[in-house]
Protein backbone atom coordinates (compact mmCIF):
# COMPACT_ATOMS: atom_id res chain seq x y z
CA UNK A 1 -1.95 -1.60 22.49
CA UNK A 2 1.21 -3.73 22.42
CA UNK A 3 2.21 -3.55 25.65
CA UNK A 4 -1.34 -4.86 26.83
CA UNK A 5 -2.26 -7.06 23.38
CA UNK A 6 0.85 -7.42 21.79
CA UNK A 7 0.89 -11.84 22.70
CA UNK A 8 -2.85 -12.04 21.00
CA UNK A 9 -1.18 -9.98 17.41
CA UNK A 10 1.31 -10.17 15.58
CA UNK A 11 2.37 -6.33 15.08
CA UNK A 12 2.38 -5.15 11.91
CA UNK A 13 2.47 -1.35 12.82
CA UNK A 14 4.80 1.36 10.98
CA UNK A 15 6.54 3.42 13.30
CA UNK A 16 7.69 6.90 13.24
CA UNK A 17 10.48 6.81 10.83
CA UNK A 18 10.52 3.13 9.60
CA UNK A 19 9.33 4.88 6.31
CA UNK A 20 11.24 8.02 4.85
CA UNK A 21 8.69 10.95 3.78
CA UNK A 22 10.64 12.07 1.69
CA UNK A 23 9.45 9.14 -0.66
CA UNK A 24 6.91 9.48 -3.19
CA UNK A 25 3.04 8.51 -2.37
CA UNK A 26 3.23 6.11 -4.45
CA UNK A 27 6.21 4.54 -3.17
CA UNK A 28 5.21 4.56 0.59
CA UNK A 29 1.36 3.50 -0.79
CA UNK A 30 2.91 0.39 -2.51
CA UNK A 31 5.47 -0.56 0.71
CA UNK A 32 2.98 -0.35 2.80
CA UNK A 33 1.27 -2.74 0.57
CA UNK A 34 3.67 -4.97 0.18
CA UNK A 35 6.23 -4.83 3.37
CA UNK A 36 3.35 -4.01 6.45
CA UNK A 37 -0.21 -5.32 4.78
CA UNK A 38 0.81 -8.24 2.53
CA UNK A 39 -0.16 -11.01 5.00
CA UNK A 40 -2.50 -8.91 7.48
CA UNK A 41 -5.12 -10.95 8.32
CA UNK A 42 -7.29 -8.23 10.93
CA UNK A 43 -6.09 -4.63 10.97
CA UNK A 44 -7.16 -2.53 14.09
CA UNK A 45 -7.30 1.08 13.64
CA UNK A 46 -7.43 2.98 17.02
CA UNK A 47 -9.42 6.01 16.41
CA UNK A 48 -8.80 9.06 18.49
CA UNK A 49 -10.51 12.56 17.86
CA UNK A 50 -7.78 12.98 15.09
CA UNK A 51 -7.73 9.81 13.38
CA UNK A 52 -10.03 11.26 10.53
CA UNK A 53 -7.09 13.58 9.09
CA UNK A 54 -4.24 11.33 9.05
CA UNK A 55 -3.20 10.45 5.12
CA UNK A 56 -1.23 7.07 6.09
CA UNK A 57 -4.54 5.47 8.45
CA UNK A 58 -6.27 5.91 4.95
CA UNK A 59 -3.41 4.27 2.94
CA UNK A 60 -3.48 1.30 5.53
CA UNK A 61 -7.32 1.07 5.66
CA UNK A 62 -7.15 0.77 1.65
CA UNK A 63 -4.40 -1.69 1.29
CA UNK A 64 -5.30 -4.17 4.37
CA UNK A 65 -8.79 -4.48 1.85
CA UNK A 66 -7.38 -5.12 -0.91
CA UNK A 67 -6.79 -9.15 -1.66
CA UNK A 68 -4.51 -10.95 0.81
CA UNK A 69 -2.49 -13.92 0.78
CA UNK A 70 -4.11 -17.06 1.15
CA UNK A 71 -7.14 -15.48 -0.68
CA UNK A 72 -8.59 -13.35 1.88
CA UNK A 73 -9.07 -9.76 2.41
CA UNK A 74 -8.01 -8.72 6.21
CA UNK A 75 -10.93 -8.17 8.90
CA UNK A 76 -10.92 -4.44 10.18
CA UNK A 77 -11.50 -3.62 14.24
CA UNK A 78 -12.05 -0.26 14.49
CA UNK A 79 -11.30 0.77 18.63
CA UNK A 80 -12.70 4.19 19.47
CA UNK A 81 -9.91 5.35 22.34
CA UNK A 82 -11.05 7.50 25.71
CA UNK A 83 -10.33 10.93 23.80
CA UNK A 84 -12.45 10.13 20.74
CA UNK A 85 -16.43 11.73 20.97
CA UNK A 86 -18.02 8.93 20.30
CA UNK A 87 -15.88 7.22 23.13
CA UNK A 88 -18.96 5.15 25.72
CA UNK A 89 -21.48 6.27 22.95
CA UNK A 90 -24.38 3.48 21.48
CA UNK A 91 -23.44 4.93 18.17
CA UNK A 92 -20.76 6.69 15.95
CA UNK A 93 -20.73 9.90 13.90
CA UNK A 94 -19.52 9.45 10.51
CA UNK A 95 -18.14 12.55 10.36
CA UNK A 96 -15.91 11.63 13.77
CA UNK A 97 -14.02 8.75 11.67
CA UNK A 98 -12.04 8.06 8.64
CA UNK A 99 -14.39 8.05 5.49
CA UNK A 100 -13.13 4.74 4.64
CA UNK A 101 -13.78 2.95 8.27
CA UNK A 102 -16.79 4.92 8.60
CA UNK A 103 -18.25 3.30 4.97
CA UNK A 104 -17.39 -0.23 5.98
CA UNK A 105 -18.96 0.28 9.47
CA UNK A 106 -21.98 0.73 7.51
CA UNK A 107 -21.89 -2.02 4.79
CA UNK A 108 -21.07 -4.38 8.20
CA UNK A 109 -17.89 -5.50 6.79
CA UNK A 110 -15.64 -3.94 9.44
CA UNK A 111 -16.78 -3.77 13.72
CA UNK A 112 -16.62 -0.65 15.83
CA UNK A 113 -15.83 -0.71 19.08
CA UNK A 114 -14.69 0.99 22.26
CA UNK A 115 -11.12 0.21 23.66
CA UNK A 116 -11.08 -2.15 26.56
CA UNK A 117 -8.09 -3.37 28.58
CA UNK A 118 -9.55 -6.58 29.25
CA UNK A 119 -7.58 -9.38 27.34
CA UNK A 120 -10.83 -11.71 27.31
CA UNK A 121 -12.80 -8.79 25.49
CA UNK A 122 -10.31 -7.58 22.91
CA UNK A 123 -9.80 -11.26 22.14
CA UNK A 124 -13.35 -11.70 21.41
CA UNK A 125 -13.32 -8.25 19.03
CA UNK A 126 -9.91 -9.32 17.11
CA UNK A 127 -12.08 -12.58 16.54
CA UNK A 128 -15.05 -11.31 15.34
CA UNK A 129 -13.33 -8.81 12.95
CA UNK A 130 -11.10 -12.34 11.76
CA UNK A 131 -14.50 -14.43 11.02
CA UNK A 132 -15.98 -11.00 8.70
CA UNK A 133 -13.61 -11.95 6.53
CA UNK A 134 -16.25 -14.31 4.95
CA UNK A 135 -18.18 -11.51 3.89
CA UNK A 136 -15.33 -9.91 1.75
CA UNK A 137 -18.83 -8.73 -0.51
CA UNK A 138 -19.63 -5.89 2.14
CA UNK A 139 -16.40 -4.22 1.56
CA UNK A 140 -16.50 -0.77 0.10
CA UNK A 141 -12.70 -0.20 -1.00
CA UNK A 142 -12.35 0.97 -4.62
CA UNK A 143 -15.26 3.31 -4.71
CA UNK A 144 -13.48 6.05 -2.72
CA UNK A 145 -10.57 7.87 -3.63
CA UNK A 146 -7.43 7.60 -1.12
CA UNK A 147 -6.47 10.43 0.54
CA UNK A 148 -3.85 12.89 -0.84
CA UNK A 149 -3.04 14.80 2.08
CA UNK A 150 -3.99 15.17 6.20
CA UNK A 151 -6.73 17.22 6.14
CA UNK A 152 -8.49 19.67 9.02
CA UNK A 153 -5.37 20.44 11.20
């Protein structure tokens, strides 16, 4: 995604061992809070077939809607990839995505879509996902618990 995109973002990713596991949770919760999501203003998850499982796309999904800087919540652009089932489908299986993405896919806070490499295209989804940040009431953030562990390995 950075090679092709990486001019239209500003990269806000956390790479394999920019955090130590070894932390606590909490601690790695609250810096990626604070150090990755503080002034995010659209997070794009890419979604493969495994994306569901994974503890940390939970913690970022949770803190990137949570209040922002400059008063805003951040816009979320969900990008199914080639290996995910739902990959060239007209819809999405709940199920198939992280319970967090899938719940604000359905209040219409956050946009699904499938991965493209054409710059004009991913421009116009980063955009739309920015301007749904005006309807910050769809959001569905605090009523689900965050993940304690990857699940279904």
């Amino acid at each position: 995604f950075e090679n092709l995109f990486g001019d239209l973002v500003v990269s806000k990713s956390v790479n394999d061992g920019d955090i130590d596991s070894d932390n606590s949770a909490g601690y790695i919760k609250e810096l990626i809070q604070k150090e990755y999501l503080l002034d995010t203003t659209v997070l794009i998850v890419l979604i493969g077939a495994k994306t569901r499982h994974r503890k940390h796309v939970d913690w970022e999904l949770a803190g990137a809607l949570n209040y922002k800087v400059g008063d805003k919540y951040a816009g979320v652009l969900g990008l199914f990839l080639p290996s995910h089932p739902n990959y060239g489908s007209d819809k999405y299986t709940p199920d198939f995505v992280p319970r967090r993405l899938s719940a604000n896919f359905e209040s219409g806070y956050a946009i699904a879509r499938d991965w493209t490499d054409d710059r004009v295209v991913m421009q116009g989804y980063i955009e739309k996902a920015f301007d749904k940040r005006s309807e910050s009431d769809k959001i569905v953030n605090l009523t689900i618990p965050q993940m304690q562990r990857n699940t279904g390995e």
